[in-house]
PDB file of C-alpha atoms in Angstrom:
ATOM      1  CA  MET L   1       0.000   0.000   0.000  1.00 44.00           C
ATOM      2  CA  SER L   2       2.757   2.412   0.952  1.00 45.00           C
ATOM      3  CA  GLY L   3       4.562   1.573  -2.300  1.00 46.00           C
ATOM      4  CA  SER L   4       1.533   2.582  -4.351  1.00 44.00           C
ATOM      5  CA  LEU L   5       1.186   5.831  -2.439  1.00 45.00           C
ATOM      6  CA  SER L   6       4.857   6.683  -2.960  1.00 49.00           C
ATOM      7  CA  VAL L   7       4.503   6.218  -6.708  1.00 53.00           C
ATOM      8  CA  VAL L   8       1.314   8.272  -6.862  1.00 62.00           C
ATOM      9  CA  SER L   9       3.022  11.120  -5.017  1.00 66.00           C
ATOM     10  CA  PHE L  10       5.335  11.828  -7.964  1.00 75.00           C
ATOM     11  CA  GLU L  11       3.442  10.115 -10.774  1.00 84.00           C
ATOM     12  CA  GLY L  12       2.771  13.447 -12.463  1.00 84.00           C
ATOM     13  CA  GLU L  13       6.478  14.205 -12.699  1.00 83.00           C
ATOM     14  CA  LEU L  14       7.237  10.718 -14.036  1.00 85.00           C
ATOM     15  CA  ASN L  15       4.610  11.161 -16.737  1.00 86.00           C
ATOM     16  CA  ALA L  16       6.066  14.577 -17.559  1.00 85.00           C
ATOM     17  CA  ILE L  17       9.510  12.996 -17.989  1.00 85.00           C
ATOM     18  CA  VAL L  18       8.083  10.422 -20.405  1.00 88.00           C
ATOM     19  CA  GLN L  19       6.239  13.155 -22.296  1.00 86.00           C
ATOM     20  CA  GLU L  20       9.400  15.264 -22.510  1.00 80.00           C
ATOM     21  CA  TYR L  21      11.370  12.351 -23.956  1.00 82.00           C
ATOM     22  CA  LEU L  22       8.716  11.503 -26.553  1.00 84.00           C
ATOM     23  CA  GLU L  23       8.683  15.158 -27.625  1.00 79.00           C
ATOM     24  CA  PHE L  24      12.497  15.191 -27.818  1.00 74.00           C
ATOM     25  CA  VAL L  25      12.686  12.158 -30.132  1.00 75.00           C
ATOM     26  CA  THR L  26       9.592  13.314 -32.106  1.00 77.00           C
ATOM     27  CA  PHE L  27       7.563  10.151 -31.485  1.00 85.00           C
ATOM     28  CA  ASP L  28       4.441  12.159 -32.242  1.00 84.00           C
ATOM     29  CA  LYS L  29       1.952   9.292 -32.588  1.00 87.00           C
ATOM     30  CA  THR L  30       3.166   7.619 -29.423  1.00 91.00           C
ATOM     31  CA  LEU L  31       3.042  10.974 -27.639  1.00 86.00           C
ATOM     32  CA  VAL L  32      -0.584  11.541 -28.640  1.00 88.00           C
ATOM     33  CA  SER L  33      -1.515   8.013 -27.517  1.00 90.00           C
ATOM     34  CA  PHE L  34       0.297   8.524 -24.218  1.00 89.00           C
ATOM     35  CA  GLN L  35      -1.425  11.844 -23.535  1.00 88.00           C
ATOM     36  CA  LYS L  36      -4.858  10.445 -24.419  1.00 89.00           C
ATOM     37  CA  GLU L  37      -4.386   7.423 -22.191  1.00 90.00           C
ATOM     38  CA  CYS L  38      -3.247   9.606 -19.293  1.00 90.00           C
ATOM     39  CA  GLU L  39      -6.356  11.712 -19.782  1.00 89.00           C
ATOM     40  CA  THR L  40      -8.631   8.656 -20.024  1.00 91.00           C
ATOM     41  CA  LYS L  41      -7.162   7.063 -16.912  1.00 88.00           C
ATOM     42  CA  GLN L  42      -7.022  10.426 -15.130  1.00 87.00           C
ATOM     43  CA  LYS L  43      -3.269  10.217 -14.707  1.00 87.00           C
ATOM     44  CA  PRO L  44      -1.551  13.551 -13.995  1.00 88.00           C
ATOM     45  CA  ILE L  45       1.177  15.127 -16.121  1.00 85.00           C
ATOM     46  CA  THR L  46       2.869  17.852 -14.132  1.00 82.00           C
ATOM     47  CA  THR L  47       3.132  21.224 -15.832  1.00 71.00           C
ATOM     48  CA  GLN L  48       5.994  22.549 -13.717  1.00 56.00           C
ATOM     49  CA  SER L  49       9.489  22.586 -15.169  1.00 54.00           C
ATOM     50  CA  ILE L  50      11.459  19.370 -14.785  1.00 52.00           C
ATOM     51  CA  LYS L  51      14.588  20.793 -16.378  1.00 54.00           C
ATOM     52  CA  SER L  52      16.093  22.754 -13.503  1.00 49.00           C
ATOM     53  CA  LYS L  53      18.635  20.053 -12.686  1.00 48.00           C
ATOM     54  CA  SER L  54      19.293  19.485 -16.380  1.00 59.00           C
ATOM     55  CA  ASN L  55      20.022  23.185 -16.819  1.00 68.00           C
ATOM     56  CA  GLN L  56      22.473  23.044 -13.916  1.00 75.00           C
ATOM     57  CA  LYS L  57      24.185  20.139 -15.582  1.00 79.00           C
ATOM     58  CA  LEU L  58      24.351  21.991 -18.901  1.00 82.00           C
ATOM     59  CA  LEU L  59      26.009  24.899 -17.126  1.00 85.00           C
ATOM     60  CA  ALA L  60      28.534  22.481 -15.632  1.00 88.00           C
ATOM     61  CA  ILE L  61      29.218  21.064 -19.100  1.00 90.00           C
ATOM     62  CA  GLN L  62      29.726  24.548 -20.501  1.00 92.00           C
ATOM     63  CA  ASN L  63      32.139  25.408 -17.691  1.00 93.00           C
ATOM     64  CA  GLU L  64      34.071  22.197 -18.279  1.00 95.00           C
ATOM     65  CA  LEU L  65      34.290  22.939 -21.993  1.00 96.00           C
ATOM     66  CA  MET L  66      35.703  26.393 -21.319  1.00 96.00           C
ATOM     67  CA  GLN L  67      38.160  25.052 -18.733  1.00 96.00           C
ATOM     68  CA  ASN L  68      39.503  22.542 -21.237  1.00 97.00           C
ATOM     69  CA  PHE L  69      39.685  25.311 -23.819  1.00 97.00           C
ATOM     70  CA  HIS L  70      41.819  27.458 -21.522  1.00 96.00           C
ATOM     71  CA  LYS L  71      44.080  24.536 -20.578  1.00 96.00           C
ATOM     72  CA  GLY L  72      44.598  23.425 -24.165  1.00 96.00           C
ATOM     73  CA  LYS L  73      43.069  19.980 -23.576  1.00 96.00           C
ATOM     74  CA  ARG L  74      41.946  19.321 -27.118  1.00 96.00           C
ATOM     75  CA  ASP L  75      40.792  15.706 -26.830  1.00 96.00           C
ATOM     76  CA  ARG L  76      38.644  16.312 -23.770  1.00 96.00           C
ATOM     77  CA  PHE L  77      37.141  19.480 -25.236  1.00 97.00           C
ATOM     78  CA  LEU L  78      36.200  17.856 -28.540  1.00 96.00           C
ATOM     79  CA  LYS L  79      34.761  14.820 -26.752  1.00 95.00           C
ATOM     80  CA  LEU L  80      32.437  17.048 -24.711  1.00 94.00           C
ATOM     81  CA  TRP L  81      31.648  19.079 -27.832  1.00 95.00           C
ATOM     82  CA  SER L  82      30.676  15.942 -29.733  1.00 93.00           C
ATOM     83  CA  GLU L  83      28.631  14.444 -26.893  1.00 89.00           C
ATOM     84  CA  ASN L  84      26.646  17.515 -25.907  1.00 89.00           C
ATOM     85  CA  LEU L  85      25.878  19.262 -29.180  1.00 89.00           C
ATOM     86  CA  ALA L  86      23.053  17.889 -31.271  1.00 85.00           C
ATOM     87  CA  ALA L  87      24.209  16.308 -34.529  1.00 86.00           C
ATOM     88  CA  SER L  88      22.028  18.713 -36.497  1.00 86.00           C
ATOM     89  CA  VAL L  89      23.905  21.620 -34.884  1.00 89.00           C
ATOM     90  CA  LYS L  90      27.517  20.482 -35.037  1.00 89.00           C
ATOM     91  CA  ASP L  91      27.203  18.972 -38.537  1.00 89.00           C
ATOM     92  CA  GLN L  92      24.899  21.460 -40.254  1.00 89.00           C
ATOM     93  CA  ASP L  93      24.886  24.773 -38.414  1.00 91.00           C
ATOM     94  CA  PRO L  94      27.368  27.106 -40.185  1.00 92.00           C
ATOM     95  CA  VAL L  95      28.267  28.961 -36.977  1.00 93.00           C
ATOM     96  CA  ALA L  96      29.038  25.690 -35.180  1.00 94.00           C
ATOM     97  CA  LYS L  97      31.184  24.410 -38.056  1.00 94.00           C
ATOM     98  CA  LYS L  98      33.058  27.693 -38.246  1.00 95.00           C
ATOM     99  CA  LEU L  99      33.708  27.757 -34.505  1.00 96.00           C
ATOM    100  CA  GLU L 100      34.846  24.144 -34.520  1.00 97.00           C
ATOM    101  CA  PHE L 101      37.365  24.981 -37.237  1.00 97.00           C
ATOM    102  CA  TYR L 102      38.792  27.940 -35.319  1.00 97.00           C
ATOM    103  CA  VAL L 103      38.880  25.947 -32.082  1.00 97.00           C
ATOM    104  CA  ASN L 104      40.976  23.320 -33.851  1.00 97.00           C
ATOM    105  CA  ILE L 105      43.322  26.070 -35.042  1.00 97.00           C
ATOM    106  CA  TYR L 106      43.562  27.330 -31.463  1.00 97.00           C
ATOM    107  CA  PHE L 107      44.538  23.891 -30.157  1.00 97.00           C
ATOM    108  CA  ALA L 108      47.012  23.476 -33.033  1.00 97.00           C
ATOM    109  CA  VAL L 109      48.976  26.600 -32.082  1.00 96.00           C
ATOM    110  CA  TYR L 110      48.439  26.322 -28.308  1.00 97.00           C
ATOM    111  CA  PRO L 111      51.731  24.498 -27.538  1.00 96.00           C
ATOM    112  CA  ILE L 112      53.659  27.023 -29.639  1.00 95.00           C
ATOM    113  CA  LYS L 113      51.995  30.070 -28.093  1.00 94.00           C
ATOM    114  CA  PHE L 114      52.522  28.828 -24.548  1.00 93.00           C
ATOM    115  CA  ALA L 115      55.938  27.216 -25.162  1.00 92.00           C
ATOM    116  CA  ARG L 116      54.956  23.671 -24.258  1.00 91.00           C
ATOM    117  CA  GLY L 117      57.821  22.058 -26.140  1.00 92.00           C
ATOM    118  CA  GLN L 118      58.460  20.726 -29.622  1.00 94.00           C
ATOM    119  CA  ARG L 119      56.930  17.307 -28.969  1.00 95.00           C
ATOM    120  CA  ASP L 120      53.585  18.808 -27.942  1.00 95.00           C
ATOM    121  CA  ALA L 121      53.753  21.253 -30.845  1.00 95.00           C
ATOM    122  CA  ASP L 122      54.325  18.458 -33.369  1.00 95.00           C
ATOM    123  CA  ARG L 123      51.527  16.401 -31.905  1.00 96.00           C
ATOM    124  CA  ALA L 124      49.105  19.346 -31.962  1.00 96.00           C
ATOM    125  CA  MET L 125      49.871  20.095 -35.597  1.00 96.00           C
ATOM    126  CA  GLY L 126      49.504  16.419 -36.420  1.00 96.00           C
ATOM    127  CA  ASP L 127      46.051  16.384 -34.820  1.00 97.00           C
ATOM    128  CA  PHE L 128      45.108  19.512 -36.768  1.00 96.00           C
ATOM    129  CA  LYS L 129      46.275  17.913 -40.014  1.00 96.00           C
ATOM    130  CA  LYS L 130      44.061  14.882 -39.317  1.00 96.00           C
ATOM    131  CA  TYR L 131      41.129  17.209 -38.641  1.00 96.00           C
ATOM    132  CA  LEU L 132      41.691  18.981 -41.968  1.00 96.00           C
ATOM    133  CA  GLU L 133      41.625  15.619 -43.730  1.00 95.00           C
ATOM    134  CA  THR L 134      38.408  14.503 -42.022  1.00 95.00           C
ATOM    135  CA  ARG L 135      35.768  16.825 -40.528  1.00 93.00           C
ATOM    136  CA  GLY L 136      37.568  19.955 -41.698  1.00 92.00           C
ATOM    137  CA  ALA L 137      37.682  18.798 -45.310  1.00 93.00           C
ATOM    138  CA  THR L 138      34.166  20.112 -45.954  1.00 89.00           C
ATOM    139  CA  LEU L 139      35.403  23.700 -45.559  1.00 91.00           C
ATOM    140  CA  SER L 140      38.395  23.350 -47.882  1.00 87.00           C
ATOM    141  CA  GLN L 141      36.636  25.316 -50.623  1.00 86.00           C
ATOM    142  CA  THR L 142      35.755  28.201 -48.319  1.00 89.00           C
ATOM    143  CA  THR L 143      37.914  31.266 -48.953  1.00 91.00           C
ATOM    144  CA  GLU L 144      37.969  32.228 -45.268  1.00 92.00           C
ATOM    145  CA  PHE L 145      39.568  28.940 -44.211  1.00 93.00           C
ATOM    146  CA  LEU L 146      41.668  28.077 -47.256  1.00 93.00           C
ATOM    147  CA  PRO L 147      44.949  29.619 -45.938  1.00 93.00           C
ATOM    148  CA  TYR L 148      44.840  27.448 -42.807  1.00 95.00           C
ATOM    149  CA  TYR L 149      45.160  24.213 -44.769  1.00 96.00           C
ATOM    150  CA  ALA L 150      48.848  25.063 -45.205  1.00 95.00           C
ATOM    151  CA  LEU L 151      49.397  25.749 -41.486  1.00 95.00           C
ATOM    152  CA  PRO L 152      50.670  22.234 -40.572  1.00 95.00           C
ATOM    153  CA  PHE L 153      53.410  22.533 -43.202  1.00 94.00           C
ATOM    154  CA  VAL L 154      54.784  25.940 -42.159  1.00 93.00           C
ATOM    155  CA  PRO L 155      58.049  25.569 -40.139  1.00 89.00           C
ATOM    156  CA  ASN L 156      57.716  28.803 -38.159  1.00 90.00           C
ATOM    157  CA  ALA L 157      54.006  29.591 -38.009  1.00 92.00           C
ATOM    158  CA  LYS L 158      54.433  32.136 -35.214  1.00 92.00           C
ATOM    159  CA  GLY L 159      56.630  34.307 -37.404  1.00 91.00           C
ATOM    160  CA  HIS L 160      54.666  33.847 -40.610  1.00 93.00           C
ATOM    161  CA  PRO L 161      52.706  36.953 -41.722  1.00 93.00           C
ATOM    162  CA  SER L 162      49.595  34.900 -42.517  1.00 92.00           C
ATOM    163  CA  TYR L 163      49.433  33.235 -39.100  1.00 95.00           C
ATOM    164  CA  LYS L 164      51.025  35.572 -36.557  1.00 93.00           C
ATOM    165  CA  GLU L 165      47.592  36.904 -35.527  1.00 95.00           C
ATOM    166  CA  LEU L 166      46.700  33.432 -34.194  1.00 96.00           C
ATOM    167  CA  PHE L 167      49.290  33.869 -31.445  1.00 95.00           C
ATOM    168  CA  THR L 168      47.952  37.173 -30.133  1.00 96.00           C
ATOM    169  CA  ASP L 169      45.912  37.485 -26.945  1.00 95.00           C
ATOM    170  CA  THR L 170      43.341  39.530 -28.860  1.00 96.00           C
ATOM    171  CA  TRP L 171      42.591  36.683 -31.282  1.00 96.00           C
ATOM    172  CA  VAL L 172      42.324  34.142 -28.466  1.00 96.00           C
ATOM    173  CA  LYS L 173      40.058  36.389 -26.392  1.00 96.00           C
ATOM    174  CA  ASP L 174      37.772  37.040 -29.346  1.00 96.00           C
ATOM    175  CA  LEU L 175      37.460  33.310 -30.029  1.00 97.00           C
ATOM    176  CA  GLU L 176      36.812  32.643 -26.346  1.00 96.00           C
ATOM    177  CA  LEU L 177      33.939  35.153 -26.210  1.00 95.00           C
ATOM    178  CA  ARG L 178      32.355  33.819 -29.393  1.00 95.00           C
ATOM    179  CA  LEU L 179      32.653  30.256 -28.157  1.00 96.00           C
ATOM    180  CA  GLU L 180      31.165  31.019 -24.758  1.00 93.00           C
ATOM    181  CA  LYS L 181      28.224  32.893 -26.273  1.00 92.00           C
ATOM    182  CA  PHE L 182      27.568  30.066 -28.717  1.00 94.00           C
ATOM    183  CA  LEU L 183      27.629  27.420 -25.972  1.00 92.00           C
ATOM    184  CA  THR L 184      25.300  29.463 -23.775  1.00 87.00           C
ATOM    185  CA  LEU L 185      22.704  29.759 -26.527  1.00 85.00           C
ATOM    186  CA  THR L 186      23.080  26.275 -27.986  1.00 86.00           C
ATOM    187  CA  LEU L 187      23.181  24.168 -24.836  1.00 81.00           C
ATOM    188  CA  LYS L 188      20.203  25.955 -23.311  1.00 68.00           C
ATOM    189  CA  SER L 189      18.158  25.774 -26.502  1.00 52.00           C
ATOM    190  CA  THR L 190      18.592  22.012 -26.887  1.00 52.00           C
ATOM    191  CA  PRO L 191      18.655  20.491 -23.388  1.00 56.00           C
ATOM    192  CA  GLN L 192      18.647  16.730 -23.122  1.00 64.00           C
ATOM    193  CA  PRO L 193      15.577  15.108 -21.578  1.00 71.00           C
ATOM    194  CA  LYS L 194      15.720  14.366 -17.879  1.00 74.00           C
ATOM    195  CA  LEU L 195      15.239  10.684 -18.727  1.00 78.00           C
ATOM    196  CA  PHE L 196      18.817  10.695 -20.057  1.00 72.00           C
ATOM    197  CA  ASP L 197      20.108  11.939 -16.712  1.00 68.00           C
ATOM    198  CA  LEU L 198      18.120   9.337 -14.786  1.00 74.00           C
ATOM    199  CA  TYR L 199      19.343   6.553 -17.031  1.00 73.00           C
ATOM    200  CA  ARG L 200      22.972   7.660 -16.828  1.00 61.00           C
ATOM    201  CA  GLY L 201      22.710   8.055 -13.058  1.00 64.00           C
ATOM    202  CA  ASN L 202      21.494   4.485 -12.645  1.00 62.00           C
ATOM    203  CA  LYS L 203      24.352   3.185 -14.757  1.00 53.00           C
ATOM    204  CA  VAL L 204      26.957   5.159 -12.837  1.00 49.00           C
ATOM    205  CA  GLY L 205      25.538   3.966  -9.531  1.00 53.00           C
ATOM    206  CA  ASP L 206      25.539   0.325 -10.553  1.00 52.00           C
ATOM    207  CA  GLU L 207      28.579  -1.221  -8.897  1.00 44.00           C
ATOM    208  CA  ASN L 208      28.247  -4.347 -11.000  1.00 47.00           C
ATOM    209  CA  GLU L 209      28.607  -2.451 -14.258  1.00 48.00           C
ATOM    210  CA  GLN L 210      31.962  -3.354 -15.804  1.00 46.00           C
ATOM    211  CA  SER L 211      32.159  -0.791 -18.591  1.00 43.00           C
ATOM    212  CA  ASP L 212      31.101   2.789 -19.159  1.00 48.00           C
ATOM    213  CA  VAL L 213      27.937   3.381 -21.148  1.00 46.00           C
ATOM    214  CA  THR L 214      28.408   5.746 -24.039  1.00 50.00           C
ATOM    215  CA  GLU L 215      25.881   8.393 -25.004  1.00 48.00           C
ATOM    216  CA  GLU L 216      25.118   6.517 -28.217  1.00 53.00           C
ATOM    217  CA  GLU L 217      24.484   3.234 -26.385  1.00 54.00           C
ATOM    218  CA  MET L 218      22.250   5.012 -23.897  1.00 51.00           C
ATOM    219  CA  ILE L 219      20.152   6.632 -26.619  1.00 53.00           C
ATOM    220  CA  GLN L 220      19.903   3.370 -28.539  1.00 57.00           C
ATOM    221  CA  GLU L 221      18.642   1.498 -25.495  1.00 55.00           C
ATOM    222  CA  ILE L 222      16.055   4.147 -24.690  1.00 54.00           C
ATOM    223  CA  HIS L 223      14.954   4.180 -28.326  1.00 57.00           C
ATOM    224  CA  HIS L 224      14.648   0.413 -28.178  1.00 59.00           C
ATOM    225  CA  SER L 225      12.356   0.680 -25.165  1.00 53.00           C
ATOM    226  CA  VAL L 226      10.110   3.207 -26.859  1.00 56.00           C
ATOM    227  CA  GLN L 227      10.113   1.262 -30.123  1.00 60.00           C
ATOM    228  CA  HIS L 228       8.865  -1.689 -28.096  1.00 57.00           C
ATOM    229  CA  LEU L 229       5.797   0.417 -27.357  1.00 54.00           C
ATOM    230  CA  HIS L 230       5.298   0.830 -31.106  1.00 56.00           C
ATOM    231  CA  VAL L 231       5.463  -2.946 -31.566  1.00 60.00           C
ATOM    232  CA  GLN L 232       2.927  -3.516 -28.818  1.00 56.00           C
ATOM    233  CA  GLU L 233       0.644  -0.877 -30.302  1.00 58.00           C
ATOM    234  CA  LYS L 234       0.928  -2.505 -33.729  1.00 64.00           C
ATOM    235  CA  GLU L 235       0.144  -5.934 -32.276  1.00 65.00           C
ATOM    236  CA  VAL L 236      -2.960  -4.561 -30.590  1.00 58.00           C
ATOM    237  CA  MET L 237      -4.085  -2.943 -33.853  1.00 67.00           C
ATOM    238  CA  GLU L 238      -3.520  -6.188 -35.764  1.00 72.00           C
ATOM    239  CA  GLU L 239      -5.440  -8.132 -33.135  1.00 69.00           C
ATOM    240  CA  ASN L 240      -8.332  -5.673 -33.307  1.00 66.00           C
ATOM    241  CA  LYS L 241      -8.324  -5.880 -37.092  1.00 73.00           C
ATOM    242  CA  ALA L 242      -8.398  -9.684 -36.984  1.00 74.00           C
ATOM    243  CA  HIS L 243     -11.239  -9.545 -34.453  1.00 69.00           C
ATOM    244  CA  ILE L 244     -13.252  -7.272 -36.749  1.00 76.00           C
ATOM    245  CA  ILE L 245     -12.652  -9.587 -39.715  1.00 80.00           C
ATOM    246  CA  ARG L 246     -13.781 -12.612 -37.690  1.00 77.00           C
ATOM    247  CA  ASN L 247     -16.948 -10.813 -36.612  1.00 74.00           C
ATOM    248  CA  GLU L 248     -17.713  -9.764 -40.175  1.00 75.00           C
ATOM    249  CA  SER L 249     -17.130 -13.330 -41.341  1.00 74.00           C
ATOM    250  CA  LYS L 250     -19.489 -14.705 -38.688  1.00 72.00           C
ATOM    251  CA  GLN L 251     -22.137 -12.162 -39.592  1.00 72.00           C
ATOM    252  CA  SER L 252     -21.812 -13.019 -43.277  1.00 70.00           C
ATOM    253  CA  THR L 253     -22.093 -16.759 -42.552  1.00 69.00           C
ATOM    254  CA  GLY L 254     -25.127 -16.158 -40.356  1.00 66.00           C
ATOM    255  CA  LYS L 255     -26.843 -14.196 -43.087  1.00 63.00           C
ATOM    256  CA  ARG L 256     -26.272 -16.981 -45.624  1.00 68.00           C
ATOM    257  CA  GLU L 257     -27.670 -19.613 -43.252  1.00 65.00           C
ATOM    258  CA  THR L 258     -30.700 -17.474 -42.513  1.00 64.00           C
ATOM    259  CA  SER L 259     -31.235 -16.953 -46.217  1.00 63.00           C
ATOM    260  CA  ARG L 260     -31.179 -20.716 -46.898  1.00 65.00           C
ATOM    261  CA  LYS L 261     -33.638 -21.422 -44.090  1.00 60.00           C
ATOM    262  CA  THR L 262     -36.125 -18.841 -45.266  1.00 59.00           C
ATOM    263  CA  ARG L 263     -35.892 -19.835 -48.914  1.00 59.00           C
ATOM    264  CA  ARG L 264     -38.902 -21.988 -49.928  1.00 56.00           C
ATOM    265  CA  PRO L 265     -38.493 -24.838 -52.442  1.00 56.00           C
ATOM    266  CA  THR L 266     -40.084 -24.212 -55.842  1.00 52.00           C
ATOM    267  CA  ARG L 267     -42.930 -26.604 -56.699  1.00 54.00           C
ATOM    268  CA  THR L 268     -42.588 -28.597 -59.900  1.00 48.00           C
ATOM    269  CA  GLN L 269     -45.511 -27.855 -62.155  1.00 47.00           C
ATOM    270  CA  ARG L 270     -47.249 -30.987 -63.358  1.00 49.00           C
ATOM    271  CA  ILE L 271     -48.226 -31.174 -67.006  1.00 40.00           C
TER     272      ILE L 271
END
């Protein structure tokens, strides 16, 4: 009894979390069915915001991104960038693609600007060269970025007229401000559903879990759960359809039998 009461006490918030997730993944038909069933069964869906903790987390992610930017930690920065920006933003938004390019330039020259040694400088330029050959290749025909494709092959980039601006505090500060503004707008405009946080929290708290769960695996598993609802809904529809066909068949058979019973035999006329 107490268990039922404890569930009822926050059932509205749970339903709101489900609704938020269905909206996020654009499962429109499932969302409509869910809302109708909640209404039919008089189940509450809370209207208060459930994103306060998510927004705090997004702020923490933004702060971590900027900290890694300042410390020159390229791999960690790009990992967070990839995990927390929607694919439609980082792959299609021109501002995001432009910023990502300049951020990669920043990390490429970071060891040179801050005198971190030749080994780090060579590695950073090597990473930048790989970026130019992969994700950065799409901008190779853009006039604004074309000069930077030669950067990995310049022996003394800091003294080169085309690249000396990259080593100034003014250029770095300008990039920092643009990046911070972009993250503030983008992360807040596309927050992840709270269901993601709950799922990740359970995985982190599971002491028996042997490996980390990636964002992609998490999303796939949640999608699988929701797709299971689609399968169940389809099965119910098929069952209802079969039931209707059986009823129609029975009615048709009944009509034929009734027709035979009521039909009178024709008398043979004697000549």
